[in-house]
Tab-separated table of C-alpha atoms (C1' of nucleotides) in Angstrom:
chain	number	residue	atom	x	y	z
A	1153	UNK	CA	-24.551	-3.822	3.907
A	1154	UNK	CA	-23.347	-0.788	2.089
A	1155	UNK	CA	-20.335	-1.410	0.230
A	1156	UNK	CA	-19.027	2.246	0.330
A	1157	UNK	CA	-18.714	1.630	4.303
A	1158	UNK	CA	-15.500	-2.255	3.752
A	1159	UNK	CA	-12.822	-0.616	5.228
A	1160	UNK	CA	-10.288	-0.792	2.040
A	1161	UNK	CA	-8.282	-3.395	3.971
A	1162	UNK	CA	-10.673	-5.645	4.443
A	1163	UNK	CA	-11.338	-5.006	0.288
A	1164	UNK	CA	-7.718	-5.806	-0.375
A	1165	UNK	CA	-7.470	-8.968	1.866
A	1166	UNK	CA	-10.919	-10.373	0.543
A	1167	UNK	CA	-8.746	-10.336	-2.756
A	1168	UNK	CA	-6.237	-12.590	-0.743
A	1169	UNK	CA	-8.604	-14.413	0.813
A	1170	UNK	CA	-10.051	-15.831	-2.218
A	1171	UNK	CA	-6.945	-16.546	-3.812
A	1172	UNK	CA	-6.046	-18.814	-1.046
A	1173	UNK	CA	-9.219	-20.604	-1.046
A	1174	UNK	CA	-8.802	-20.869	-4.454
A	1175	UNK	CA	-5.922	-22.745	-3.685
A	1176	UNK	CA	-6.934	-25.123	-0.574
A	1177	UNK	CA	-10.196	-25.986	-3.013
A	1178	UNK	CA	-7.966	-27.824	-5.543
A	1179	UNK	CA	-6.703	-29.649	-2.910
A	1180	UNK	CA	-10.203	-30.376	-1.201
A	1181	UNK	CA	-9.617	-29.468	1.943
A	1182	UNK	CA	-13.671	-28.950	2.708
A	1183	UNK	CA	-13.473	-26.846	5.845
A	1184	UNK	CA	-11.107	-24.252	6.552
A	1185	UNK	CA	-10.847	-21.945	10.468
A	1186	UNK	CA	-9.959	-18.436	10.585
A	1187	UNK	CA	-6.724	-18.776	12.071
A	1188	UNK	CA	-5.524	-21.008	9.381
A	1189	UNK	CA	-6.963	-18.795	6.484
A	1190	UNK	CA	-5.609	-15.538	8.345
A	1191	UNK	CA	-1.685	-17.407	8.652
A	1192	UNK	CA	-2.178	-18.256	4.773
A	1193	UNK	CA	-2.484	-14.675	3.656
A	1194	UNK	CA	-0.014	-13.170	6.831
A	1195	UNK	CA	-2.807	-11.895	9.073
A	1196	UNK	CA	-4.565	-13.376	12.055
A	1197	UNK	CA	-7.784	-15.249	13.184
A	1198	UNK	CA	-9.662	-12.123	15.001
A	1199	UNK	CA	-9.068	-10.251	11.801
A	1200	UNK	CA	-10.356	-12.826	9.225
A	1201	UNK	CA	-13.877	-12.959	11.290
A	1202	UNK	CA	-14.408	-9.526	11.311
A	1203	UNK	CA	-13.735	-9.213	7.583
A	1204	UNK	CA	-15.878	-12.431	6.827
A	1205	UNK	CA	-18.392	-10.610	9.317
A	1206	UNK	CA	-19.269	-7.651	7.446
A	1207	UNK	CA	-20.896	-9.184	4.900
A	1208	UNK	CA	-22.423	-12.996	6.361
A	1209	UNK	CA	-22.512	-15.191	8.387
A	1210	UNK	CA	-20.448	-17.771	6.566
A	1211	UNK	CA	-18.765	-19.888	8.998
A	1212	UNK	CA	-19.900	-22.711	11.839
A	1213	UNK	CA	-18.599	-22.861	15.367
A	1214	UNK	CA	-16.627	-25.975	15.766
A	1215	UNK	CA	-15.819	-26.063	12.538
A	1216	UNK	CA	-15.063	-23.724	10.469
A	1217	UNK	CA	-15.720	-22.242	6.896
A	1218	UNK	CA	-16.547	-24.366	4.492
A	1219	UNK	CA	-13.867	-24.068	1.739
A	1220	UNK	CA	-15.795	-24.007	-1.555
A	1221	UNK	CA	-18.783	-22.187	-0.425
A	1222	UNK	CA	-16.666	-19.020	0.882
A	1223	UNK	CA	-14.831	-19.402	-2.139
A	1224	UNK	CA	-17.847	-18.740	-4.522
A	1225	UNK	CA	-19.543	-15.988	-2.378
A	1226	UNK	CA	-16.458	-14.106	-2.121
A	1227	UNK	CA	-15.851	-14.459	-5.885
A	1228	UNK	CA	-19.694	-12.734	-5.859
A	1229	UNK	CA	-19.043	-10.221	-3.656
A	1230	UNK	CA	-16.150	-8.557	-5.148
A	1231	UNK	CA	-17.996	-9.382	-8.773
A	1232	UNK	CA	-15.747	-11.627	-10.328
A	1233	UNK	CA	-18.254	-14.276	-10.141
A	1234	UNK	CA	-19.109	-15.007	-14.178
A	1235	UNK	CA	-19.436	-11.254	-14.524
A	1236	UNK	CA	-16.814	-9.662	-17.602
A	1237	UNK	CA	-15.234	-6.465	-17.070
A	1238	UNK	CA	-14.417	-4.502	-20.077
A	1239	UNK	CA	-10.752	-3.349	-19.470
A	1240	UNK	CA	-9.334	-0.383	-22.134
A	1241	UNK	CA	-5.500	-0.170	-21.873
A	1242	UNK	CA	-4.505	3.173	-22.885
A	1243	UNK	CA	-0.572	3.520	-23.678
A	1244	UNK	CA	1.075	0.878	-25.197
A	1245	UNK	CA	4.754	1.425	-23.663
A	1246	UNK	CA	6.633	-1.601	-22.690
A	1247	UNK	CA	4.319	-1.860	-19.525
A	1248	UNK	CA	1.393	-1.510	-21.960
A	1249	UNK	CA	2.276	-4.297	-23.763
A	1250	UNK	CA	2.824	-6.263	-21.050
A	1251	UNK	CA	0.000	-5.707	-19.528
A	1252	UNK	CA	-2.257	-6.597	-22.684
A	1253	UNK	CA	-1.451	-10.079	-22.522
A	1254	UNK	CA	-1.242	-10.380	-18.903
A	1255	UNK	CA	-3.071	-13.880	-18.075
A	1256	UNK	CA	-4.120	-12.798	-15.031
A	1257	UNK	CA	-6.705	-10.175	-16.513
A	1258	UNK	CA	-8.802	-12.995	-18.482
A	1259	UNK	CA	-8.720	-15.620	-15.500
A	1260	UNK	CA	-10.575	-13.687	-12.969
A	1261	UNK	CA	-13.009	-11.916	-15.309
A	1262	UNK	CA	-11.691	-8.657	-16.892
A	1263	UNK	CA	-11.630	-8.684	-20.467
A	1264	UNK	CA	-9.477	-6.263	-22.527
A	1265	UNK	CA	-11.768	-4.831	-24.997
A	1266	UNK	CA	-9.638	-2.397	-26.480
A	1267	UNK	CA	-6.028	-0.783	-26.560
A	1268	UNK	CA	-5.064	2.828	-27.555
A	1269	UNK	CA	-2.309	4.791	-27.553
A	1270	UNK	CA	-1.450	8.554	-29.465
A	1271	UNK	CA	1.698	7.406	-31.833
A	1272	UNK	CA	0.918	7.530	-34.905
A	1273	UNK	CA	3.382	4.683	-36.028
A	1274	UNK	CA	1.395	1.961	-33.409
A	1275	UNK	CA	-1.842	3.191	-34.211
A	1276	UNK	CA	-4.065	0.228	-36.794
A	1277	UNK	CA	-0.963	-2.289	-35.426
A	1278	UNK	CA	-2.720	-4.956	-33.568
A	1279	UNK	CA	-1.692	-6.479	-30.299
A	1280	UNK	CA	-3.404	-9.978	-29.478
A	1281	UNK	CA	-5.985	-9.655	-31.787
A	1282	UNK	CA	-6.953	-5.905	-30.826
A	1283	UNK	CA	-6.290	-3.318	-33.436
A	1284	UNK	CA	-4.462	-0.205	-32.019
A	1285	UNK	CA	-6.836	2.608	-32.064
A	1286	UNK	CA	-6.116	6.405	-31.442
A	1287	UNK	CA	-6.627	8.182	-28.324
A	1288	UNK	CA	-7.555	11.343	-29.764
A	1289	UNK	CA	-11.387	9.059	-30.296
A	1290	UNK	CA	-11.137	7.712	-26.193
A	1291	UNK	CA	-14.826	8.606	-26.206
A	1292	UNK	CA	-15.746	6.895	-28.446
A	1293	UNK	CA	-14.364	3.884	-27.783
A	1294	UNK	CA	-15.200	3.438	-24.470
A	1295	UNK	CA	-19.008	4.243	-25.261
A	1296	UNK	CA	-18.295	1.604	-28.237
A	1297	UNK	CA	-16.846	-1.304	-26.214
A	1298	UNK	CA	-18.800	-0.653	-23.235
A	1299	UNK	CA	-15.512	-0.149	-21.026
A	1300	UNK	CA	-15.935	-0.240	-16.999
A	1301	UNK	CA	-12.284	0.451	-16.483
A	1302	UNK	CA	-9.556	2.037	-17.789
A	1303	UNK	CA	-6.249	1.500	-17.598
A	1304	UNK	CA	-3.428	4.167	-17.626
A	1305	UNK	CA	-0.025	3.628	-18.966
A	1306	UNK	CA	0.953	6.248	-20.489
A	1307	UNK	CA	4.367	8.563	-19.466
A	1308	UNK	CA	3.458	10.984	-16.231
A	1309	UNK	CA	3.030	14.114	-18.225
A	1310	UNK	CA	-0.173	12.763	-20.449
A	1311	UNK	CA	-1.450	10.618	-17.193
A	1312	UNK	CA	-4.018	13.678	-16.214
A	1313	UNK	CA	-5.360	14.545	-19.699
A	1314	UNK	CA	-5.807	10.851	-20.217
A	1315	UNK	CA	-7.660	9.881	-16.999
A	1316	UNK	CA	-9.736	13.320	-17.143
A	1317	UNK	CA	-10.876	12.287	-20.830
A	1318	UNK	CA	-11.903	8.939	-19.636
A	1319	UNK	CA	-14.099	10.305	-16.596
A	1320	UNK	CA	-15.529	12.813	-19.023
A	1321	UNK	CA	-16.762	9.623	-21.175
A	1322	UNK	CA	-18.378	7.933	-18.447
A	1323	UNK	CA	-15.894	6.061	-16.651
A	1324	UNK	CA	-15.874	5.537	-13.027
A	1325	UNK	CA	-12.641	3.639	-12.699
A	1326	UNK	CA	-8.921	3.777	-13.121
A	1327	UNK	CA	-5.811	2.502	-12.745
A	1328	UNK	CA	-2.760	4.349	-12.975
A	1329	UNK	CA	0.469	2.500	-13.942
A	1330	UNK	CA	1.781	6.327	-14.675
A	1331	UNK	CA	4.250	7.833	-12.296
A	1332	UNK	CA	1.655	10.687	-11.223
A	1333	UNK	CA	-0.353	11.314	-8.891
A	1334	UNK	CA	-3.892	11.846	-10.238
A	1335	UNK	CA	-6.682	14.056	-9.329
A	1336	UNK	CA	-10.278	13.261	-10.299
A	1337	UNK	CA	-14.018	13.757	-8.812
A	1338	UNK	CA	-14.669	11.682	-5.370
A	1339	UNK	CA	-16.926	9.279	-6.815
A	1340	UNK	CA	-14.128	7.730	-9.392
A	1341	UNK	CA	-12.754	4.581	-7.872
A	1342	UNK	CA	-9.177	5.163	-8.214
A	1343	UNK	CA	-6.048	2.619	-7.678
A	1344	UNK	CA	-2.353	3.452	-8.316
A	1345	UNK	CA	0.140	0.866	-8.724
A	1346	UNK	CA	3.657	2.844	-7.838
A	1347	UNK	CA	6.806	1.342	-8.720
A	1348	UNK	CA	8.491	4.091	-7.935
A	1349	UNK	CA	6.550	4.720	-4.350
A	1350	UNK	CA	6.853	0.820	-3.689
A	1351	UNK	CA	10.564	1.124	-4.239
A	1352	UNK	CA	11.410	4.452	-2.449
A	1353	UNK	CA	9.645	3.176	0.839
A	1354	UNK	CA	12.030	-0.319	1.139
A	1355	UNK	CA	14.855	2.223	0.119
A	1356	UNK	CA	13.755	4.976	3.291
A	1357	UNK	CA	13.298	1.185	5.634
A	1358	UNK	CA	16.552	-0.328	4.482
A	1359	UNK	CA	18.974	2.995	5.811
A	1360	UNK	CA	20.545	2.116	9.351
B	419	UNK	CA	13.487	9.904	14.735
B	420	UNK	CA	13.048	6.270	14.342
B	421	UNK	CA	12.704	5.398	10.914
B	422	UNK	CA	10.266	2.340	12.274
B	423	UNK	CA	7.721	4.650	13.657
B	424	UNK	CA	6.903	6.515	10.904
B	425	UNK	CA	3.568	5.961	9.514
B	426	UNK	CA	3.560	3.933	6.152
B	427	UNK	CA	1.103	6.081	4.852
B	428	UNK	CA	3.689	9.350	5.176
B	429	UNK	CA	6.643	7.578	3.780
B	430	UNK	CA	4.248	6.790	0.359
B	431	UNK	CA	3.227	10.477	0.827
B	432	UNK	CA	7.013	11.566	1.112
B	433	UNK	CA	7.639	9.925	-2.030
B	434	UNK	CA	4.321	11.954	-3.557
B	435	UNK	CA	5.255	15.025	-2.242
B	436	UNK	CA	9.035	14.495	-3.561
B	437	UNK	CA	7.712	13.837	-7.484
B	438	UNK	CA	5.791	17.316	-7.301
B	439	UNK	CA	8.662	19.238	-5.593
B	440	UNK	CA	10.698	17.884	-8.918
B	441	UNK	CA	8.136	19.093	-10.784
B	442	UNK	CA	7.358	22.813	-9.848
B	443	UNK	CA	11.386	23.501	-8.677
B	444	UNK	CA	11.406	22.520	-12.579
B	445	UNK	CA	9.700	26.056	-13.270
B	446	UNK	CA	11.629	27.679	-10.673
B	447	UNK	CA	8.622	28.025	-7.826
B	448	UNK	CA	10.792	28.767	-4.792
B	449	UNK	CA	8.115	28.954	-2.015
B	450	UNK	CA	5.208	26.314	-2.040
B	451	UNK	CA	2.927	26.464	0.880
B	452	UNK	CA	1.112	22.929	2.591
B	453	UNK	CA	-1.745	23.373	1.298
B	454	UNK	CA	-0.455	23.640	-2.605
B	455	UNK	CA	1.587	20.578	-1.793
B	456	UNK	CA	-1.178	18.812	-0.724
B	457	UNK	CA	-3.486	19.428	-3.407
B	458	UNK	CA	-0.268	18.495	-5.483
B	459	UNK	CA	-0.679	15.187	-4.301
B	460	UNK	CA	-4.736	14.956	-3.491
B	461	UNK	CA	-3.863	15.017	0.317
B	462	UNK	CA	-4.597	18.231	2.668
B	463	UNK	CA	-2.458	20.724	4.503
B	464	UNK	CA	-2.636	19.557	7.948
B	465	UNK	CA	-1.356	15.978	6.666
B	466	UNK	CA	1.065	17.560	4.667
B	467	UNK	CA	2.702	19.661	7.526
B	468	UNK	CA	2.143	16.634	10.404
B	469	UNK	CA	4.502	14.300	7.902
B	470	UNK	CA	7.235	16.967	7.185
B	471	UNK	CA	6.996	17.286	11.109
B	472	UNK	CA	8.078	13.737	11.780
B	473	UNK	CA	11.823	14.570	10.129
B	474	UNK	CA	12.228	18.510	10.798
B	475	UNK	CA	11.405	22.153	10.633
B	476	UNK	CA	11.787	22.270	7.343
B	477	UNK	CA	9.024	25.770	6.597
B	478	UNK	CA	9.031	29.078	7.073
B	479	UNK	CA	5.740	30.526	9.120
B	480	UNK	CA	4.057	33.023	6.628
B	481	UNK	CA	5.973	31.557	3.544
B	482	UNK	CA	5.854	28.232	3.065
B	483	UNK	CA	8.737	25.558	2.503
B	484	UNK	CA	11.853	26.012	-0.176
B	485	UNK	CA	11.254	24.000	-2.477
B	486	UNK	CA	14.945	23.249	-3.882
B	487	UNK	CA	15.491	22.739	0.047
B	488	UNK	CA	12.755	20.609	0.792
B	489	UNK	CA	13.203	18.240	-2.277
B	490	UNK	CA	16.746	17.719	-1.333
B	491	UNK	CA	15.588	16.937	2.131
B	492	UNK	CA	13.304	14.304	0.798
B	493	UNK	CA	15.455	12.846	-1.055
B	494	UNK	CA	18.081	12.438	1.825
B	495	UNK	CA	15.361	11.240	4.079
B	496	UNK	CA	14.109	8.397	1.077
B	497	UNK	CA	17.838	7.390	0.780
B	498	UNK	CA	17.551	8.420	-3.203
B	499	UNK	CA	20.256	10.735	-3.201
B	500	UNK	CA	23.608	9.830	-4.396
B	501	UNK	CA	23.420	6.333	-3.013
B	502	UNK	CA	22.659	3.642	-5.588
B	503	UNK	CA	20.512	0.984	-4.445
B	504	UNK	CA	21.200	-2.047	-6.031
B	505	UNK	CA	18.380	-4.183	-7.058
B	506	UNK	CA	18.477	-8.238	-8.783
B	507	UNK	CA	14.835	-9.096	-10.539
B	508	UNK	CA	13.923	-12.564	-10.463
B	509	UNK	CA	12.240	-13.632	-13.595
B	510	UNK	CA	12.479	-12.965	-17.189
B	511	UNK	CA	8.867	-12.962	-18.413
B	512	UNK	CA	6.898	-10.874	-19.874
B	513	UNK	CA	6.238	-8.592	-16.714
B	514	UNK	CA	10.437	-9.081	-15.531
B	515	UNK	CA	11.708	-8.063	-18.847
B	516	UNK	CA	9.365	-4.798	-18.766
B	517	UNK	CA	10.532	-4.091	-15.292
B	518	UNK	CA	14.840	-4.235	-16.760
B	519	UNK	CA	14.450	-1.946	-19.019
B	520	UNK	CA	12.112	0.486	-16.915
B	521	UNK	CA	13.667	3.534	-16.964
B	522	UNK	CA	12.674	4.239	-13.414
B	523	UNK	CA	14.776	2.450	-12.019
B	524	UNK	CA	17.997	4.023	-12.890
B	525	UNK	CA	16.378	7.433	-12.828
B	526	UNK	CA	16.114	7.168	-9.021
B	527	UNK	CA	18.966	5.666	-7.592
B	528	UNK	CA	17.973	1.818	-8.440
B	529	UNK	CA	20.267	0.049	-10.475
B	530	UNK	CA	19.182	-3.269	-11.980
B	531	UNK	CA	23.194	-5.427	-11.403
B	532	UNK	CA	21.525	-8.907	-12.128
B	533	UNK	CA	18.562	-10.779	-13.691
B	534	UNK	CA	17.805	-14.482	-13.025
B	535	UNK	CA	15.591	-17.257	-14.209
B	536	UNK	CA	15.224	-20.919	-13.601
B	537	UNK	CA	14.751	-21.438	-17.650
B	538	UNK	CA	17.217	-22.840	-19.147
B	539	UNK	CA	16.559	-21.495	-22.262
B	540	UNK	CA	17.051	-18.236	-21.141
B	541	UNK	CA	19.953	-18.591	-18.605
B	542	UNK	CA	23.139	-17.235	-20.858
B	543	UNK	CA	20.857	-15.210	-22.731
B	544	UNK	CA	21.309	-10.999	-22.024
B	545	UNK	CA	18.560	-8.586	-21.391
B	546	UNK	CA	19.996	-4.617	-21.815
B	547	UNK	CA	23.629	-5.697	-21.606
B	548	UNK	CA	22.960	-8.239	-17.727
B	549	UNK	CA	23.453	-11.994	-18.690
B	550	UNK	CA	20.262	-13.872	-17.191
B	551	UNK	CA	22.153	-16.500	-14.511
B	552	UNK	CA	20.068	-18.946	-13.205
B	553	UNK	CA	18.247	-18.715	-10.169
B	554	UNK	CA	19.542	-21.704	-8.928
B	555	UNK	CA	22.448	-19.799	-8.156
B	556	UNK	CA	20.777	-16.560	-6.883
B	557	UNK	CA	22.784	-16.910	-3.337
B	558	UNK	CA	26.525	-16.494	-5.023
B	559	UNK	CA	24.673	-13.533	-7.430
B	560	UNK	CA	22.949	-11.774	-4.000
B	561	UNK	CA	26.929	-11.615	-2.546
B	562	UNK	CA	28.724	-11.730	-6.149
B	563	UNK	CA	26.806	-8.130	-6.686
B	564	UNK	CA	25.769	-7.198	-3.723
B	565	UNK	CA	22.196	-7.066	-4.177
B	566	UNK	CA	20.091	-4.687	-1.973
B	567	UNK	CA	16.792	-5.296	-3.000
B	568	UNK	CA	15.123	-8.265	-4.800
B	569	UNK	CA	12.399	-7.695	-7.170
B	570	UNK	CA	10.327	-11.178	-7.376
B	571	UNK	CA	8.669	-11.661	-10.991
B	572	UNK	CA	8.302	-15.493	-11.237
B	573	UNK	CA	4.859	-17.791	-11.471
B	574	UNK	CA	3.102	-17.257	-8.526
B	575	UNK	CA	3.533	-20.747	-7.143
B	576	UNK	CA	7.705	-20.336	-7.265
B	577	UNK	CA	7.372	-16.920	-5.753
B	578	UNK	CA	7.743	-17.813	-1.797
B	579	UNK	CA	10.362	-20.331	-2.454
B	580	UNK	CA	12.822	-17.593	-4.446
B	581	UNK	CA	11.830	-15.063	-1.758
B	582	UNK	CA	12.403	-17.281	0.640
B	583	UNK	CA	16.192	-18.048	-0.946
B	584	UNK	CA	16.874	-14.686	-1.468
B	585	UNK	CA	16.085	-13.988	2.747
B	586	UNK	CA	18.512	-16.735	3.252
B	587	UNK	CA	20.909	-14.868	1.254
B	588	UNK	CA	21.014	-12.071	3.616
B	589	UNK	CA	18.247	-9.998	1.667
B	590	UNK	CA	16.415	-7.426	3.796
B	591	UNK	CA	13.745	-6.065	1.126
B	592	UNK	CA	11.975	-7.734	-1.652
B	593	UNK	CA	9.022	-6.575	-3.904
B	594	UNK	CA	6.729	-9.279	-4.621
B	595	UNK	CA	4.771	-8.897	-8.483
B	596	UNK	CA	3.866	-12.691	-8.341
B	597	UNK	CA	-0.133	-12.990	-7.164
B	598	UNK	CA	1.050	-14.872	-4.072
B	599	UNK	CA	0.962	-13.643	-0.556
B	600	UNK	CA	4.656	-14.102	0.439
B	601	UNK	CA	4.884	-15.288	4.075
B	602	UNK	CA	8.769	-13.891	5.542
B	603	UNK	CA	10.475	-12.645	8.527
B	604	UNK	CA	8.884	-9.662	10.423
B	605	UNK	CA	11.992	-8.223	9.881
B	606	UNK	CA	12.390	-8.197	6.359
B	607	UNK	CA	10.804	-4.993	4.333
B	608	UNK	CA	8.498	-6.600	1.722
B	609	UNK	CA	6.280	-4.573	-0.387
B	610	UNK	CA	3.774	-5.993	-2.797
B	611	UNK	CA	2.530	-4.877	-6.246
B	612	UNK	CA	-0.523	-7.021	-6.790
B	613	UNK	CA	-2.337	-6.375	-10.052
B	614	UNK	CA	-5.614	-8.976	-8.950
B	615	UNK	CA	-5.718	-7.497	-5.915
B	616	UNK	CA	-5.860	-3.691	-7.726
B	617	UNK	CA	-8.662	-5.105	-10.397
B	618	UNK	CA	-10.718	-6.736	-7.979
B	619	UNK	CA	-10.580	-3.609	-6.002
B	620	UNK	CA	-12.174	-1.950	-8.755
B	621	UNK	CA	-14.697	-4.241	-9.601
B	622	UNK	CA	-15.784	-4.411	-5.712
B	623	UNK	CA	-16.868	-0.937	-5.702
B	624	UNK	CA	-18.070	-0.549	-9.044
B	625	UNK	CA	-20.999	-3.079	-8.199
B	626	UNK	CA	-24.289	-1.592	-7.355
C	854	DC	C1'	-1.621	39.114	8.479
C	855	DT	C1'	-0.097	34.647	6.534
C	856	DA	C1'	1.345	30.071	7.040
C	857	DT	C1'	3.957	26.729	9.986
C	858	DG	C1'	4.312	23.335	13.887
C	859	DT	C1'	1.935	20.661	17.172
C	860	DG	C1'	-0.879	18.937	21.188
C	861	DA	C1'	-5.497	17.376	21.397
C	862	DA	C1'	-9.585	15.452	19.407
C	863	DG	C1'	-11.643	12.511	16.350
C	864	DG	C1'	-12.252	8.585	13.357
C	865	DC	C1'	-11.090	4.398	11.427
C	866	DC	C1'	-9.169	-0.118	11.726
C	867	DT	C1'	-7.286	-3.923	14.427
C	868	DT	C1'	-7.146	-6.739	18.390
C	869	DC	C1'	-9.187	-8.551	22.469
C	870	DA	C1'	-12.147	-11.392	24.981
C	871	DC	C1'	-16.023	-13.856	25.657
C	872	DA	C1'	-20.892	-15.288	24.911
C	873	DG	C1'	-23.063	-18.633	22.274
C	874	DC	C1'	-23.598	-22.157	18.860
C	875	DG	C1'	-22.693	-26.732	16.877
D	1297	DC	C1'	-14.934	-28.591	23.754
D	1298	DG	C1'	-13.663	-25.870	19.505
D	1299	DC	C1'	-14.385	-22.124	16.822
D	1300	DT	C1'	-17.347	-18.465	15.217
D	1301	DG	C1'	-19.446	-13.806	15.664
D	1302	DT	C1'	-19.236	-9.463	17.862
D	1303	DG	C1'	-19.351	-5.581	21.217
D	1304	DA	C1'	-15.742	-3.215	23.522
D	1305	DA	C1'	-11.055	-1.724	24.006
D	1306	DG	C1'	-7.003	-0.272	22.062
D	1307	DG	C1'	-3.914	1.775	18.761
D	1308	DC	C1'	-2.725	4.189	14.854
D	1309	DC	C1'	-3.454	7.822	11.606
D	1310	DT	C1'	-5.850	12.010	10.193
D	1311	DT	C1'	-7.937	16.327	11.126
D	1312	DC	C1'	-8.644	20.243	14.008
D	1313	DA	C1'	-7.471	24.438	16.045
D	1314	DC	C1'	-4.478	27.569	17.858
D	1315	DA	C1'	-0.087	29.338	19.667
D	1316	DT	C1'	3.854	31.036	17.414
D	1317	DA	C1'	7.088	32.762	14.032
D	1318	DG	C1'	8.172	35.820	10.211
DNA sequence: CTATGTGAAGGCCTTCACAGCG
DNA sequence: CGCTGTGAAGGCCTTCACATAG
């Protein structure tokens, strides 16, 4: 199974997937079908086996999936499974900051190692326990702390030079909180999260 | 055109392609062909001129498209001209009060008229001049203000009951930032910005 | 001669439908 | 008999390629 060849939706909803078995688990509900994990995460039975069956053979006819095993190899499969990511947040705007303490990046195994930014005045401040450090010395940070992603949050105009510096030290993934769109080599895995995109497309749905 | 057959993918694009056309009609560029625009955006010519054709004939063969014309167009067709959308965010923490004061919002026709929480610590508190009401009353706020779109920011495990509310109230869009899959009407716009899902993305492919 | 607009082809993803297993 | 796993069909989106306009 090569992973290059998950369709990204089926990437995106193994994401979902696992959340809601997260869920049902607490509640020990032991075997779970496809149609009722597919209506828990707003898509349907046919698609949940053909997700699931791109990678194992994980259910049994009759019955189901069992609820805590799918949950663990699904945690392995999209390597939040003990694993620790090393997160640097670069930009330390209001969505920075917010982002820094962001429970949800601990929980499920990404670990922010290290937070930069190019003011002079928050540079040496510290933000939970991490020390500010300039982005002028990116390089060296991320070769430093060992960073496996990098996250972008500074304003549009320095999103480019930012993410280009990153690649340039070795990193093969971002994610762009910047209003830009940015261009970098094929093999970098790149996300954007778009408020502005997000919000213009229910804006262009809601006229009529 | 029917606004309900138009790919997904080219409405994100047509908000892409609308950010660069601000850009280079900032330096004046009158003529920009499809296959600058693409690159503009990391997409390709062909795509570029197959999405413009869904709305119009908006080029000129052996020039390219006006850009001051086009980027009007655009921002016609994305209803972010003139017309202020306005948008209520649900939840005050650490994520909802980055989102108020995102200047963003304003800068593209969305204009934050209310902010809510169930905390009653906060409610009667004010966040950039809105008093936070609490979301027990978000029905009378949706009508009081005439909300458009509903921006959901709360615990993950309150997030389908407020979004579930706020369709009661007559809303017809809502942006989900709570980890939750939101389960609503088919015909309510609902757009999610899912930070785990992003992450986990990441980590998927960087394995191996 | 350059660059758009567009039917047709191609490719990817979703849905169907059913064989087969428990 | 219920539910999975999966080839095949279908549908949607992207890419191609060329007729056409300037």
């Amino acid at each position: 199974m090569d992973r290059k060849n998950i369709p990204r939706a089926t990437v995106r909803r193994l994401s979902l997937y696992c959340r809601y078995l997260a869920e049902i688990r607490e509640q020990d509900i032991e075997y779970v079908s496809s149609r009722e994990l597919g209506g828990g995460i707003g898509t349907n039975a046919a698609q949940v086996r053909k997700d699931l069956s791109f990678f194992d053979r994980f259910g049994t006819p009759g019955r189901g999936y069992p609820v805590g095993f799918l949950h663990q190899r699904l945690e392995q499969i999209l390597g939040i499974d003990g694993r620790r990511w090393q997160v640097a947040i670069i930009g330390v705007g209001r969505l920075g900051s917010a982002l820094v303490d962001y429970g949800g990046f601990l929980k499920h195994g990404f670990h922010v190692v290290a937070v930069l930014d190019s003011d002079k005045k928050k540079i040496g401040q510290t933000v939970k326990s991490l020390t500010i450090e300039d982005v002028a010395d990116l390089k060296a940070v991320i070769e430093r702390s060992r960073v496996d992603i990098v996250v972008v949050a500074v304003p549009a105009e320095f999103a480019q030079r930012v993410a280009t510096q990153a690649v340039d030290a070795g990193i093969r993934a971002v994610l762009n909180f910047a209003p830009a769109t940015l261009i970098l080599p094929e093999e970098v895995n790149l996300r954007h999260v778009d408020l502005a995109v997000a919000m213009e497309s229910l804006s262009f749905h809601l006229i009529r």
